[in-house]
Amino acid sequence: TVFLASGTTVEYAARALDARNDLRIITTSLRVAGSLYPRRDFEVMVPGGRLRPQNAGVVGPLAEEFLRGFRADALVMSAGAVDPDGTLLEYDVNEVAVMRIMMANAKQVLLAVDHAKFHASASVRLAGIAEIDALFTDERPPPPLAALLAQQQVEVVVVPTDPRAGRLHAPVEPGPGGQ
């Protein structure tokens, strides 16, 4: 079982799941669900709730309650910004609420962000860097953040960029355990 959050980076990361078989995917992204549901060997589940027009993400109390009912082997998520002190930030408090539930219910938390997120700012605290297991990005993090990641034993994976799309090329694949 894999949780997939909403956001454009997660949409690209979801493409890596083509190499997998027989997965249960629980996503708060209608775009991700729409791209994966044709796979007959995937069970794709989406919570009910309010749809955010900014990213087609599902949020709200119904989504939160639905997500509390599941445990997953991995969560693939992104963040609006990664502060130099290791704070992960987002733009929407409702998005953070559903992401926090998925984080709490996943064995592994995988963060996928492009290098621009190391210099971006957002106002809602999502988590600390110590709460993730691995960071997938297109460029090495700035030295202070890289040192903090090493100190917290967060695996850092630098993934080449797809020059046509300007996005991570070889998206994140969930860890062992499959479903």
GROMACS .gro file of N, CA and C in nm:
model
  537
    1THR      N    1   0.084  -0.118   0.000
    1THR     CA    2   0.000   0.000   0.000
    1THR      C    3   0.088   0.124   0.000
    2VAL      N    4   0.056   0.218  -0.086
    2VAL     CA    5   0.133   0.341  -0.100
    2VAL      C    6   0.037   0.459  -0.090
    3PHE      N    7   0.072   0.557  -0.005
    3PHE     CA    8   0.004   0.685  -0.003
    3PHE      C    9   0.074   0.776  -0.103
    4LEU      N   10  -0.003   0.849  -0.182
    4LEU     CA   11   0.052   0.952  -0.269
    4LEU      C   12  -0.022   1.082  -0.239
    5ALA      N   13   0.053   1.184  -0.200
    5ALA     CA   14  -0.006   1.315  -0.172
    5ALA      C   15  -0.037   1.384  -0.304
    6SER      N   16  -0.086   1.506  -0.296
    6SER     CA   17  -0.115   1.582  -0.417
    6SER      C   18   0.001   1.675  -0.448
    7GLY      N   19   0.004   1.726  -0.570
    7GLY     CA   20   0.108   1.819  -0.613
    7GLY      C   21   0.174   1.771  -0.741
    8THR      N   22   0.228   1.866  -0.816
    8THR     CA   23   0.286   1.833  -0.946
    8THR      C   24   0.407   1.741  -0.935
    9THR      N   25   0.490   1.758  -0.834
    9THR     CA   26   0.607   1.671  -0.819
    9THR      C   27   0.563   1.528  -0.791
   10VAL      N   28   0.462   1.510  -0.709
   10VAL     CA   29   0.409   1.376  -0.681
   10VAL      C   30   0.347   1.316  -0.807
   11GLU      N   31   0.283   1.399  -0.889
   11GLU     CA   32   0.227   1.350  -1.015
   11GLU      C   33   0.336   1.288  -1.102
   12TYR      N   34   0.452   1.354  -1.109
   12TYR     CA   35   0.564   1.299  -1.185
   12TYR      C   36   0.621   1.175  -1.118
   13ALA      N   37   0.630   1.177  -0.987
   13ALA     CA   38   0.683   1.062  -0.914
   13ALA      C   39   0.594   0.940  -0.932
   14ALA      N   40   0.465   0.961  -0.946
   14ALA     CA   41   0.371   0.849  -0.962
   14ALA      C   42   0.401   0.768  -1.088
   15ARG      N   43   0.464   0.829  -1.185
   15ARG     CA   44   0.498   0.757  -1.309
   15ARG      C   45   0.593   0.640  -1.284
   16ALA      N   46   0.673   0.648  -1.177
   16ALA     CA   47   0.766   0.539  -1.145
   16ALA      C   48   0.692   0.413  -1.105
   17LEU      N   49   0.568   0.427  -1.067
   17LEU     CA   50   0.491   0.310  -1.025
   17LEU      C   51   0.456   0.218  -1.142
   18ASP      N   52   0.478   0.263  -1.265
   18ASP     CA   53   0.455   0.178  -1.381
   18ASP      C   54   0.539   0.051  -1.374
   19ALA      N   55   0.652   0.058  -1.308
   19ALA     CA   56   0.741  -0.058  -1.296
   19ALA      C   57   0.693  -0.156  -1.189
   20ARG      N   58   0.594  -0.118  -1.112
   20ARG     CA   59   0.545  -0.202  -1.002
   20ARG      C   60   0.420  -0.278  -1.044
   21ASN      N   61   0.384  -0.379  -0.966
   21ASN     CA   62   0.265  -0.458  -0.990
   21ASN      C   63   0.184  -0.470  -0.863
   22ASP      N   64   0.056  -0.489  -0.879
   22ASP     CA   65  -0.033  -0.523  -0.767
   22ASP      C   66  -0.019  -0.430  -0.648
   23LEU      N   67  -0.042  -0.303  -0.669
   23LEU     CA   68  -0.034  -0.205  -0.561
   23LEU      C   69  -0.172  -0.155  -0.522
   24ARG      N   70  -0.185  -0.126  -0.396
   24ARG     CA   71  -0.298  -0.046  -0.348
   24ARG      C   72  -0.244   0.095  -0.331
   25ILE      N   73  -0.304   0.188  -0.402
   25ILE     CA   74  -0.260   0.327  -0.398
   25ILE      C   75  -0.373   0.410  -0.339
   26ILE      N   76  -0.340   0.483  -0.235
   26ILE     CA   77  -0.436   0.573  -0.171
   26ILE      C   78  -0.381   0.713  -0.193
   27THR      N   79  -0.456   0.795  -0.266
   27THR     CA   80  -0.406   0.927  -0.301
   27THR      C   81  -0.510   1.034  -0.275
   28THR      N   82  -0.461   1.151  -0.238
   28THR     CA   83  -0.548   1.268  -0.222
   28THR      C   84  -0.548   1.352  -0.349
   29SER      N   85  -0.486   1.303  -0.455
   29SER     CA   86  -0.477   1.376  -0.581
   29SER      C   87  -0.565   1.314  -0.688
   30LEU      N   88  -0.660   1.391  -0.736
   30LEU     CA   89  -0.742   1.340  -0.846
   30LEU      C   90  -0.660   1.322  -0.973
   31ARG      N   91  -0.558   1.405  -0.992
   31ARG     CA   92  -0.472   1.390  -1.110
   31ARG      C   93  -0.393   1.260  -1.105
   32VAL      N   94  -0.339   1.228  -0.988
   32VAL     CA   95  -0.266   1.102  -0.973
   32VAL      C   96  -0.361   0.984  -0.991
   33ALA      N   97  -0.477   0.990  -0.929
   33ALA     CA   98  -0.575   0.882  -0.943
   33ALA      C   99  -0.612   0.864  -1.090
   34GLY      N  100  -0.633   0.974  -1.160
   34GLY     CA  101  -0.669   0.967  -1.302
   34GLY      C  102  -0.562   0.904  -1.388
   35SER      N  103  -0.436   0.924  -1.351
   35SER     CA  104  -0.327   0.866  -1.430
   35SER      C  105  -0.304   0.719  -1.399
   36LEU      N  106  -0.340   0.675  -1.278
   36LEU     CA  107  -0.309   0.537  -1.237
   36LEU      C  108  -0.427   0.440  -1.245
   37TYR      N  109  -0.549   0.491  -1.245
   37TYR     CA  110  -0.663   0.399  -1.238
   37TYR      C  111  -0.675   0.303  -1.357
   38PRO      N  112  -0.624   0.336  -1.476
   38PRO     CA  113  -0.636   0.238  -1.585
   38PRO      C  114  -0.560   0.108  -1.562
   39ARG      N  115  -0.463   0.109  -1.472
   39ARG     CA  116  -0.388  -0.013  -1.443
   39ARG      C  117  -0.478  -0.113  -1.373
   40ARG      N  118  -0.505  -0.223  -1.435
   40ARG     CA  119  -0.597  -0.324  -1.379
   40ARG      C  120  -0.540  -0.392  -1.256
   41ASP      N  121  -0.407  -0.393  -1.240
   41ASP     CA  122  -0.346  -0.457  -1.124
   41ASP      C  123  -0.326  -0.360  -1.008
   42PHE      N  124  -0.369  -0.236  -1.023
   42PHE     CA  125  -0.364  -0.137  -0.915
   42PHE      C  126  -0.503  -0.116  -0.860
   43GLU      N  127  -0.512  -0.109  -0.730
   43GLU     CA  128  -0.635  -0.066  -0.665
   43GLU      C  129  -0.611   0.080  -0.625
   44VAL      N  130  -0.683   0.173  -0.685
   44VAL     CA  131  -0.664   0.315  -0.661
   44VAL      C  132  -0.781   0.366  -0.578
   45MET      N  133  -0.750   0.428  -0.466
   45MET     CA  134  -0.853   0.477  -0.375
   45MET      C  135  -0.833   0.627  -0.352
   46VAL      N  136  -0.944   0.701  -0.348
   46VAL     CA  137  -0.942   0.846  -0.327
   46VAL      C  138  -1.045   0.878  -0.219
   47PRO      N  139  -1.008   0.961  -0.121
   47PRO     CA  140  -1.106   0.999  -0.019
   47PRO      C  141  -1.208   1.100  -0.073
   48GLY      N  142  -1.317   1.112  -0.003
   48GLY     CA  143  -1.411   1.219  -0.032
   48GLY      C  144  -1.364   1.346   0.037
   49GLY      N  145  -1.424   1.456   0.003
   49GLY     CA  146  -1.387   1.582   0.067
   49GLY      C  147  -1.399   1.698  -0.029
   50ARG      N  148  -1.333   1.807   0.006
   50ARG     CA  149  -1.336   1.928  -0.076
   50ARG      C  150  -1.217   1.926  -0.171
   51LEU      N  151  -1.242   1.961  -0.296
   51LEU     CA  152  -1.139   1.962  -0.398
   51LEU      C  153  -1.073   2.099  -0.406
   52ARG      N  154  -0.941   2.102  -0.393
   52ARG     CA  155  -0.866   2.227  -0.405
   52ARG      C  156  -0.839   2.255  -0.552
   53PRO      N  157  -0.885   2.368  -0.604
   53PRO     CA  158  -0.865   2.398  -0.746
   53PRO      C  159  -0.718   2.420  -0.783
   54GLN      N  160  -0.634   2.455  -0.686
   54GLN     CA  161  -0.494   2.481  -0.715
   54GLN      C  162  -0.418   2.358  -0.761
   55ASN      N  163  -0.453   2.241  -0.707
   55ASN     CA  164  -0.376   2.121  -0.741
   55ASN      C  165  -0.460   1.994  -0.753
   56ALA      N  166  -0.592   2.006  -0.754
   56ALA     CA  167  -0.683   1.891  -0.762
   56ALA      C  168  -0.664   1.795  -0.645
   57GLY      N  169  -0.623   1.850  -0.529
   57GLY     CA  170  -0.607   1.770  -0.409
   57GLY      C  171  -0.735   1.770  -0.328
   58VAL      N  172  -0.762   1.657  -0.264
   58VAL     CA  173  -0.882   1.643  -0.180
   58VAL      C  174  -0.843   1.667  -0.035
   59VAL      N  175  -0.916   1.757   0.031
   59VAL     CA  176  -0.889   1.793   0.170
   59VAL      C  177  -1.019   1.797   0.249
   60GLY      N  178  -1.006   1.818   0.379
   60GLY     CA  179  -1.123   1.836   0.464
   60GLY      C  180  -1.146   1.718   0.557
   61PRO      N  181  -1.245   1.732   0.646
   61PRO     CA  182  -1.272   1.630   0.748
   61PRO      C  183  -1.302   1.491   0.691
   62LEU      N  184  -1.374   1.482   0.581
   62LEU     CA  185  -1.403   1.351   0.522
   62LEU      C  186  -1.275   1.282   0.476
   63ALA      N  187  -1.187   1.358   0.412
   63ALA     CA  188  -1.060   1.303   0.366
   63ALA      C  189  -0.975   1.259   0.485
   64GLU      N  190  -0.971   1.341   0.587
   64GLU     CA  191  -0.891   1.309   0.706
   64GLU      C  192  -0.940   1.180   0.771
   65GLU      N  193  -1.070   1.167   0.788
   65GLU     CA  194  -1.126   1.046   0.850
   65GLU      C  195  -1.096   0.923   0.766
   66PHE      N  196  -1.111   0.933   0.636
   66PHE     CA  197  -1.082   0.823   0.545
   66PHE      C  198  -0.936   0.778   0.561
   67LEU      N  199  -0.843   0.872   0.558
   67LEU     CA  200  -0.700   0.840   0.565
   67LEU      C  201  -0.660   0.778   0.698
   68ARG      N  202  -0.728   0.814   0.806
   68ARG     CA  203  -0.697   0.755   0.937
   68ARG      C  204  -0.723   0.604   0.939
   69GLY      N  205  -0.803   0.555   0.845
   69GLY     CA  206  -0.837   0.413   0.842
   69GLY      C  207  -0.737   0.324   0.772
   70PHE      N  208  -0.625   0.379   0.727
   70PHE     CA  209  -0.528   0.301   0.650
   70PHE      C  210  -0.388   0.314   0.706
   71ARG      N  211  -0.308   0.210   0.681
   71ARG     CA  212  -0.165   0.211   0.705
   71ARG      C  213  -0.101   0.182   0.571
   72ALA      N  214   0.014   0.246   0.544
   72ALA     CA  215   0.081   0.227   0.415
   72ALA      C  216   0.228   0.194   0.438
   73ASP      N  217   0.285   0.126   0.340
   73ASP     CA  218   0.429   0.097   0.344
   73ASP      C  219   0.509   0.224   0.320
   74ALA      N  220   0.456   0.314   0.236
   74ALA     CA  221   0.529   0.436   0.204
   74ALA      C  222   0.433   0.549   0.171
   75LEU      N  223   0.478   0.669   0.196
   75LEU     CA  224   0.412   0.792   0.152
   75LEU      C  225   0.509   0.865   0.062
   76VAL      N  226   0.462   0.902  -0.057
   76VAL     CA  227   0.538   0.990  -0.145
   76VAL      C  228   0.469   1.125  -0.139
   77MET      N  229   0.545   1.228  -0.098
   77MET     CA  230   0.489   1.361  -0.081
   77MET      C  231   0.589   1.465  -0.128
   78SER      N  232   0.542   1.587  -0.137
   78SER     CA  233   0.629   1.699  -0.168
   78SER      C  234   0.605   1.806  -0.063
   79ALA      N  235   0.665   1.921  -0.081
   79ALA     CA  236   0.646   2.034   0.010
   79ALA      C  237   0.661   2.161  -0.072
   80GLY      N  238   0.598   2.267  -0.025
   80GLY     CA  239   0.609   2.395  -0.094
   80GLY      C  240   0.745   2.459  -0.077
   81ALA      N  241   0.809   2.430   0.036
   81ALA     CA  242   0.941   2.487   0.066
   81ALA      C  243   1.011   2.401   0.169
   82VAL      N  244   1.145   2.404   0.164
   82VAL     CA  245   1.228   2.339   0.265
   82VAL      C  246   1.321   2.445   0.319
   83ASP      N  247   1.298   2.486   0.443
   83ASP     CA  248   1.380   2.589   0.506
   83ASP      C  249   1.519   2.536   0.537
   84PRO      N  250   1.619   2.625   0.545
   84PRO     CA  251   1.754   2.581   0.580
   84PRO      C  252   1.763   2.510   0.715
   85ASP      N  253   1.668   2.539   0.807
   85ASP     CA  254   1.669   2.472   0.938
   85ASP      C  255   1.601   2.336   0.934
   86GLY      N  256   1.558   2.291   0.813
   86GLY     CA  257   1.498   2.160   0.799
   86GLY      C  258   1.347   2.157   0.814
   87THR      N  259   1.284   2.271   0.825
   87THR     CA  260   1.138   2.276   0.836
   87THR      C  261   1.077   2.262   0.697
   88LEU      N  262   0.983   2.169   0.685
   88LEU     CA  263   0.908   2.152   0.561
   88LEU      C  264   0.783   2.238   0.571
   89LEU      N  265   0.757   2.317   0.468
   89LEU     CA  266   0.647   2.412   0.470
   89LEU      C  267   0.554   2.390   0.351
   90GLU      N  268   0.428   2.427   0.371
   90GLU     CA  269   0.326   2.419   0.267
   90GLU      C  270   0.250   2.550   0.264
   91TYR      N  271   0.158   2.560   0.167
   91TYR     CA  272   0.081   2.683   0.150
   91TYR      C  273  -0.058   2.677   0.210
   92ASP      N  274  -0.110   2.557   0.232
   92ASP     CA  275  -0.250   2.543   0.272
   92ASP      C  276  -0.261   2.458   0.398
   93VAL      N  277  -0.327   2.510   0.500
   93VAL     CA  278  -0.341   2.440   0.627
   93VAL      C  279  -0.422   2.310   0.611
   94ASN      N  280  -0.518   2.309   0.521
   94ASN     CA  281  -0.599   2.188   0.498
   94ASN      C  282  -0.517   2.078   0.431
   95GLU      N  283  -0.430   2.117   0.340
   95GLU     CA  284  -0.340   2.021   0.275
   95GLU      C  285  -0.246   1.960   0.378
   96VAL      N  286  -0.196   2.042   0.469
   96VAL     CA  287  -0.107   1.995   0.574
   96VAL      C  288  -0.179   1.893   0.663
   97ALA      N  289  -0.304   1.917   0.694
   97ALA     CA  290  -0.378   1.826   0.781
   97ALA      C  291  -0.385   1.685   0.722
   98VAL      N  292  -0.415   1.673   0.593
   98VAL     CA  293  -0.423   1.539   0.533
   98VAL      C  294  -0.283   1.478   0.519
   99MET      N  295  -0.184   1.560   0.488
   99MET     CA  296  -0.048   1.508   0.475
   99MET      C  297   0.006   1.458   0.609
  100ARG      N  298  -0.024   1.527   0.717
  100ARG     CA  299   0.021   1.483   0.850
  100ARG      C  300  -0.038   1.346   0.885
  101ILE      N  301  -0.162   1.323   0.850
  101ILE     CA  302  -0.225   1.194   0.878
  101ILE      C  303  -0.156   1.084   0.797
  102MET      N  304  -0.129   1.111   0.669
  102MET     CA  305  -0.059   1.011   0.587
  102MET      C  306   0.081   0.985   0.643
  103MET      N  307   0.151   1.090   0.687
  103MET     CA  308   0.284   1.072   0.746
  103MET      C  309   0.277   0.982   0.869
  104ALA      N  310   0.179   1.005   0.954
  104ALA     CA  311   0.166   0.927   1.077
  104ALA      C  312   0.133   0.781   1.049
  105ASN      N  313   0.071   0.754   0.935
  105ASN     CA  314   0.025   0.618   0.904
  105ASN      C  315   0.109   0.547   0.799
  106ALA      N  316   0.227   0.601   0.767
  106ALA     CA  317   0.317   0.539   0.669
  106ALA      C  318   0.444   0.490   0.738
  107LYS      N  319   0.491   0.374   0.698
  107LYS     CA  320   0.617   0.321   0.752
  107LYS      C  321   0.737   0.402   0.705
  108GLN      N  322   0.733   0.447   0.580
  108GLN     CA  323   0.841   0.528   0.522
  108GLN      C  324   0.781   0.655   0.466
  109VAL      N  325   0.848   0.768   0.488
  109VAL     CA  326   0.805   0.896   0.433
  109VAL      C  327   0.913   0.942   0.335
  110LEU      N  328   0.873   0.953   0.208
  110LEU     CA  329   0.964   0.990   0.102
  110LEU      C  330   0.924   1.128   0.050
  111LEU      N  331   1.017   1.222   0.056
  111LEU     CA  332   0.992   1.359   0.013
  111LEU      C  333   1.057   1.381  -0.122
  112ALA      N  334   0.980   1.428  -0.219
  112ALA     CA  335   1.031   1.460  -0.352
  112ALA      C  336   1.013   1.610  -0.376
  113VAL      N  337   1.125   1.679  -0.391
  113VAL     CA  338   1.121   1.824  -0.417
  113VAL      C  339   1.229   1.860  -0.518
  114ASP      N  340   1.199   1.959  -0.604
  114ASP     CA  341   1.304   2.008  -0.691
  114ASP      C  342   1.384   2.114  -0.617
  115HIS      N  343   1.499   2.150  -0.671
  115HIS     CA  344   1.593   2.239  -0.602
  115HIS      C  345   1.534   2.376  -0.570
  116ALA      N  346   1.435   2.421  -0.645
  116ALA     CA  347   1.374   2.552  -0.620
  116ALA      C  348   1.309   2.557  -0.482
  117LYS      N  349   1.267   2.443  -0.430
  117LYS     CA  350   1.201   2.438  -0.298
  117LYS      C  351   1.299   2.471  -0.185
  118PHE      N  352   1.430   2.459  -0.211
  118PHE     CA  353   1.530   2.494  -0.110
  118PHE      C  354   1.543   2.646  -0.093
  119HIS      N  355   1.486   2.721  -0.186
  119HIS     CA  356   1.494   2.867  -0.182
  119HIS      C  357   1.356   2.932  -0.180
  120ALA      N  358   1.252   2.852  -0.169
  120ALA     CA  359   1.114   2.902  -0.168
  120ALA      C  360   1.071   2.932  -0.025
  121SER      N  361   0.957   2.995  -0.013
  121SER     CA  362   0.900   3.016   0.121
  121SER      C  363   0.751   2.986   0.118
  122ALA      N  364   0.703   2.936   0.228
  122ALA     CA  365   0.561   2.908   0.248
  122ALA      C  366   0.535   2.928   0.396
  123SER      N  367   0.409   2.935   0.434
  123SER     CA  368   0.380   2.980   0.571
  123SER      C  369   0.327   2.873   0.667
  124VAL      N  370   0.291   2.756   0.618
  124VAL     CA  371   0.231   2.656   0.706
  124VAL      C  372   0.332   2.544   0.732
  125ARG      N  373   0.363   2.520   0.861
  125ARG     CA  374   0.458   2.414   0.896
  125ARG      C  375   0.396   2.277   0.871
  126LEU      N  376   0.466   2.196   0.794
  126LEU     CA  377   0.423   2.060   0.765
  126LEU      C  378   0.493   1.961   0.857
  127ALA      N  379   0.624   1.970   0.868
  127ALA     CA  380   0.701   1.873   0.946
  127ALA      C  381   0.845   1.923   0.958
  128GLY      N  382   0.923   1.847   1.034
  128GLY     CA  383   1.066   1.868   1.040
  128GLY      C  384   1.135   1.764   0.955
  129ILE      N  385   1.255   1.793   0.912
  129ILE     CA  386   1.329   1.703   0.824
  129ILE      C  387   1.353   1.567   0.891
  130ALA      N  388   1.357   1.564   1.023
  130ALA     CA  389   1.379   1.437   1.094
  130ALA      C  390   1.260   1.342   1.080
  131GLU      N  391   1.147   1.392   1.031
  131GLU     CA  392   1.027   1.309   1.016
  131GLU      C  393   1.018   1.240   0.881
  132ILE      N  394   1.119   1.260   0.795
  132ILE     CA  395   1.119   1.191   0.666
  132ILE      C  396   1.233   1.090   0.664
  133ASP      N  397   1.218   0.991   0.577
  133ASP     CA  398   1.321   0.886   0.565
  133ASP      C  399   1.415   0.910   0.449
  134ALA      N  400   1.363   0.972   0.342
  134ALA     CA  401   1.447   0.995   0.225
  134ALA      C  402   1.401   1.121   0.153
  135LEU      N  403   1.498   1.189   0.093
  135LEU     CA  404   1.474   1.309   0.013
  135LEU      C  405   1.519   1.280  -0.129
  136PHE      N  406   1.428   1.298  -0.225
  136PHE     CA  407   1.459   1.284  -0.367
  136PHE      C  408   1.453   1.423  -0.428
  137THR      N  409   1.561   1.463  -0.496
  137THR     CA  410   1.569   1.597  -0.551
  137THR      C  411   1.656   1.597  -0.676
  138ASP      N  412   1.650   1.706  -0.751
  138ASP     CA  413   1.725   1.714  -0.876
  138ASP      C  414   1.864   1.775  -0.860
  139GLU      N  415   1.891   1.838  -0.747
  139GLU     CA  416   2.024   1.894  -0.719
  139GLU      C  417   2.054   1.875  -0.570
  140ARG      N  418   2.180   1.868  -0.537
  140ARG     CA  419   2.219   1.855  -0.397
  140ARG      C  420   2.164   1.971  -0.316
  141PRO      N  421   2.117   1.945  -0.195
  141PRO     CA  422   2.069   2.054  -0.108
  141PRO      C  423   2.184   2.146  -0.071
  142PRO      N  424   2.154   2.272  -0.035
  142PRO     CA  425   2.259   2.364   0.011
  142PRO      C  426   2.333   2.303   0.131
  143PRO      N  427   2.462   2.337   0.146
  143PRO     CA  428   2.545   2.274   0.251
  143PRO      C  429   2.484   2.271   0.392
  144PRO      N  430   2.426   2.380   0.444
  144PRO     CA  431   2.370   2.370   0.580
  144PRO      C  432   2.258   2.266   0.590
  145LEU      N  433   2.172   2.262   0.489
  145LEU     CA  434   2.064   2.164   0.489
  145LEU      C  435   2.119   2.023   0.469
  146ALA      N  436   2.219   2.009   0.381
  146ALA     CA  437   2.281   1.877   0.358
  146ALA      C  438   2.342   1.824   0.487
  147ALA      N  439   2.404   1.911   0.565
  147ALA     CA  440   2.462   1.869   0.692
  147ALA      C  441   2.353   1.823   0.789
  148LEU      N  442   2.244   1.896   0.792
  148LEU     CA  443   2.132   1.859   0.880
  148LEU      C  444   2.071   1.726   0.837
  149LEU      N  445   2.056   1.705   0.708
  149LEU     CA  446   2.003   1.578   0.656
  149LEU      C  447   2.094   1.462   0.696
  150ALA      N  448   2.224   1.482   0.684
  150ALA     CA  449   2.320   1.378   0.724
  150ALA      C  450   2.311   1.351   0.873
  151GLN      N  451   2.302   1.457   0.951
  151GLN     CA  452   2.292   1.443   1.098
  151GLN      C  453   2.166   1.365   1.136
  152GLN      N  454   2.057   1.388   1.065
  152GLN     CA  455   1.930   1.320   1.094
  152GLN      C  456   1.919   1.185   1.024
  153GLN      N  457   2.023   1.145   0.952
  153GLN     CA  458   2.029   1.018   0.880
  153GLN      C  459   1.916   1.004   0.778
  154VAL      N  460   1.888   1.113   0.709
  154VAL     CA  461   1.790   1.113   0.601
  154VAL      C  462   1.866   1.082   0.472
  155GLU      N  463   1.825   0.978   0.402
  155GLU     CA  464   1.888   0.943   0.276
  155GLU      C  465   1.857   1.051   0.172
  156VAL      N  466   1.959   1.096   0.100
  156VAL     CA  467   1.942   1.195  -0.006
  156VAL      C  468   1.972   1.128  -0.139
  157VAL      N  469   1.877   1.134  -0.231
  157VAL     CA  470   1.892   1.076  -0.364
  157VAL      C  471   1.879   1.189  -0.465
  158VAL      N  472   1.985   1.213  -0.540
  158VAL     CA  473   1.981   1.315  -0.645
  158VAL      C  474   1.941   1.245  -0.775
  159VAL      N  475   1.832   1.291  -0.833
  159VAL     CA  476   1.772   1.230  -0.952
  159VAL      C  477   1.788   1.327  -1.069
  160PRO      N  478   1.833   1.278  -1.184
  160PRO     CA  479   1.847   1.368  -1.299
  160PRO      C  480   1.714   1.434  -1.337
  161THR      N  481   1.725   1.551  -1.397
  161THR     CA  482   1.607   1.624  -1.441
  161THR      C  483   1.574   1.586  -1.584
  162ASP      N  484   1.446   1.575  -1.613
  162ASP     CA  485   1.400   1.554  -1.749
  162ASP      C  486   1.402   1.691  -1.817
  163PRO      N  487   1.492   1.716  -1.912
  163PRO     CA  488   1.504   1.850  -1.971
  163PRO      C  489   1.378   1.895  -2.045
  164ARG      N  490   1.299   1.801  -2.094
  164ARG     CA  491   1.177   1.839  -2.167
  164ARG      C  492   1.071   1.892  -2.072
  165ALA      N  493   1.063   1.836  -1.952
  165ALA     CA  494   0.956   1.874  -1.860
  165ALA      C  495   1.004   1.965  -1.748
  166GLY      N  496   1.136   1.970  -1.728
  166GLY     CA  497   1.187   2.050  -1.617
  166GLY      C  498   1.153   1.989  -1.483
  167ARG      N  499   1.131   1.860  -1.479
  167ARG     CA  500   1.092   1.789  -1.356
  167ARG      C  501   1.187   1.673  -1.331
  168LEU      N  502   1.174   1.616  -1.213
  168LEU     CA  503   1.252   1.497  -1.181
  168LEU      C  504   1.227   1.391  -1.288
  169HIS      N  505   1.335   1.329  -1.339
  169HIS     CA  506   1.323   1.236  -1.451
  169HIS      C  507   1.288   1.094  -1.408
  170ALA      N  508   1.359   1.043  -1.312
  170ALA     CA  509   1.336   0.906  -1.266
  170ALA      C  510   1.266   0.915  -1.131
  171PRO      N  511   1.135   0.928  -1.131
  171PRO     CA  512   1.062   0.957  -1.007
  171PRO      C  513   1.078   0.852  -0.900
  172VAL      N  514   1.034   0.889  -0.784
  172VAL     CA  515   1.045   0.810  -0.662
  172VAL      C  516   0.969   0.678  -0.675
  173GLU      N  517   1.030   0.573  -0.625
  173GLU     CA  518   0.966   0.443  -0.619
  173GLU      C  519   0.955   0.404  -0.473
  174PRO      N  520   0.841   0.350  -0.429
  174PRO     CA  521   0.828   0.315  -0.289
  174PRO      C  522   0.926   0.207  -0.249
  175GLY      N  523   0.955   0.202  -0.122
  175GLY     CA  524   1.048   0.106  -0.069
  175GLY      C  525   0.997  -0.036  -0.073
  176PRO      N  526   1.071  -0.128  -0.014
  176PRO     CA  527   1.031  -0.268  -0.015
  176PRO      C  528   0.900  -0.290   0.057
  177GLY      N  529   0.835  -0.396   0.023
  177GLY     CA  530   0.709  -0.427   0.088
  177GLY      C  531   0.593  -0.424  -0.010
  178GLY      N  532   0.610  -0.354  -0.124
  178GLY     CA  533   0.506  -0.352  -0.227
  178GLY      C  534   0.375  -0.306  -0.174
  179GLN      N  535   0.285  -0.402  -0.150
  179GLN     CA  536   0.148  -0.365  -0.109
  179GLN      C  537   0.131  -0.378   0.039
   0.00000   0.00000   0.00000
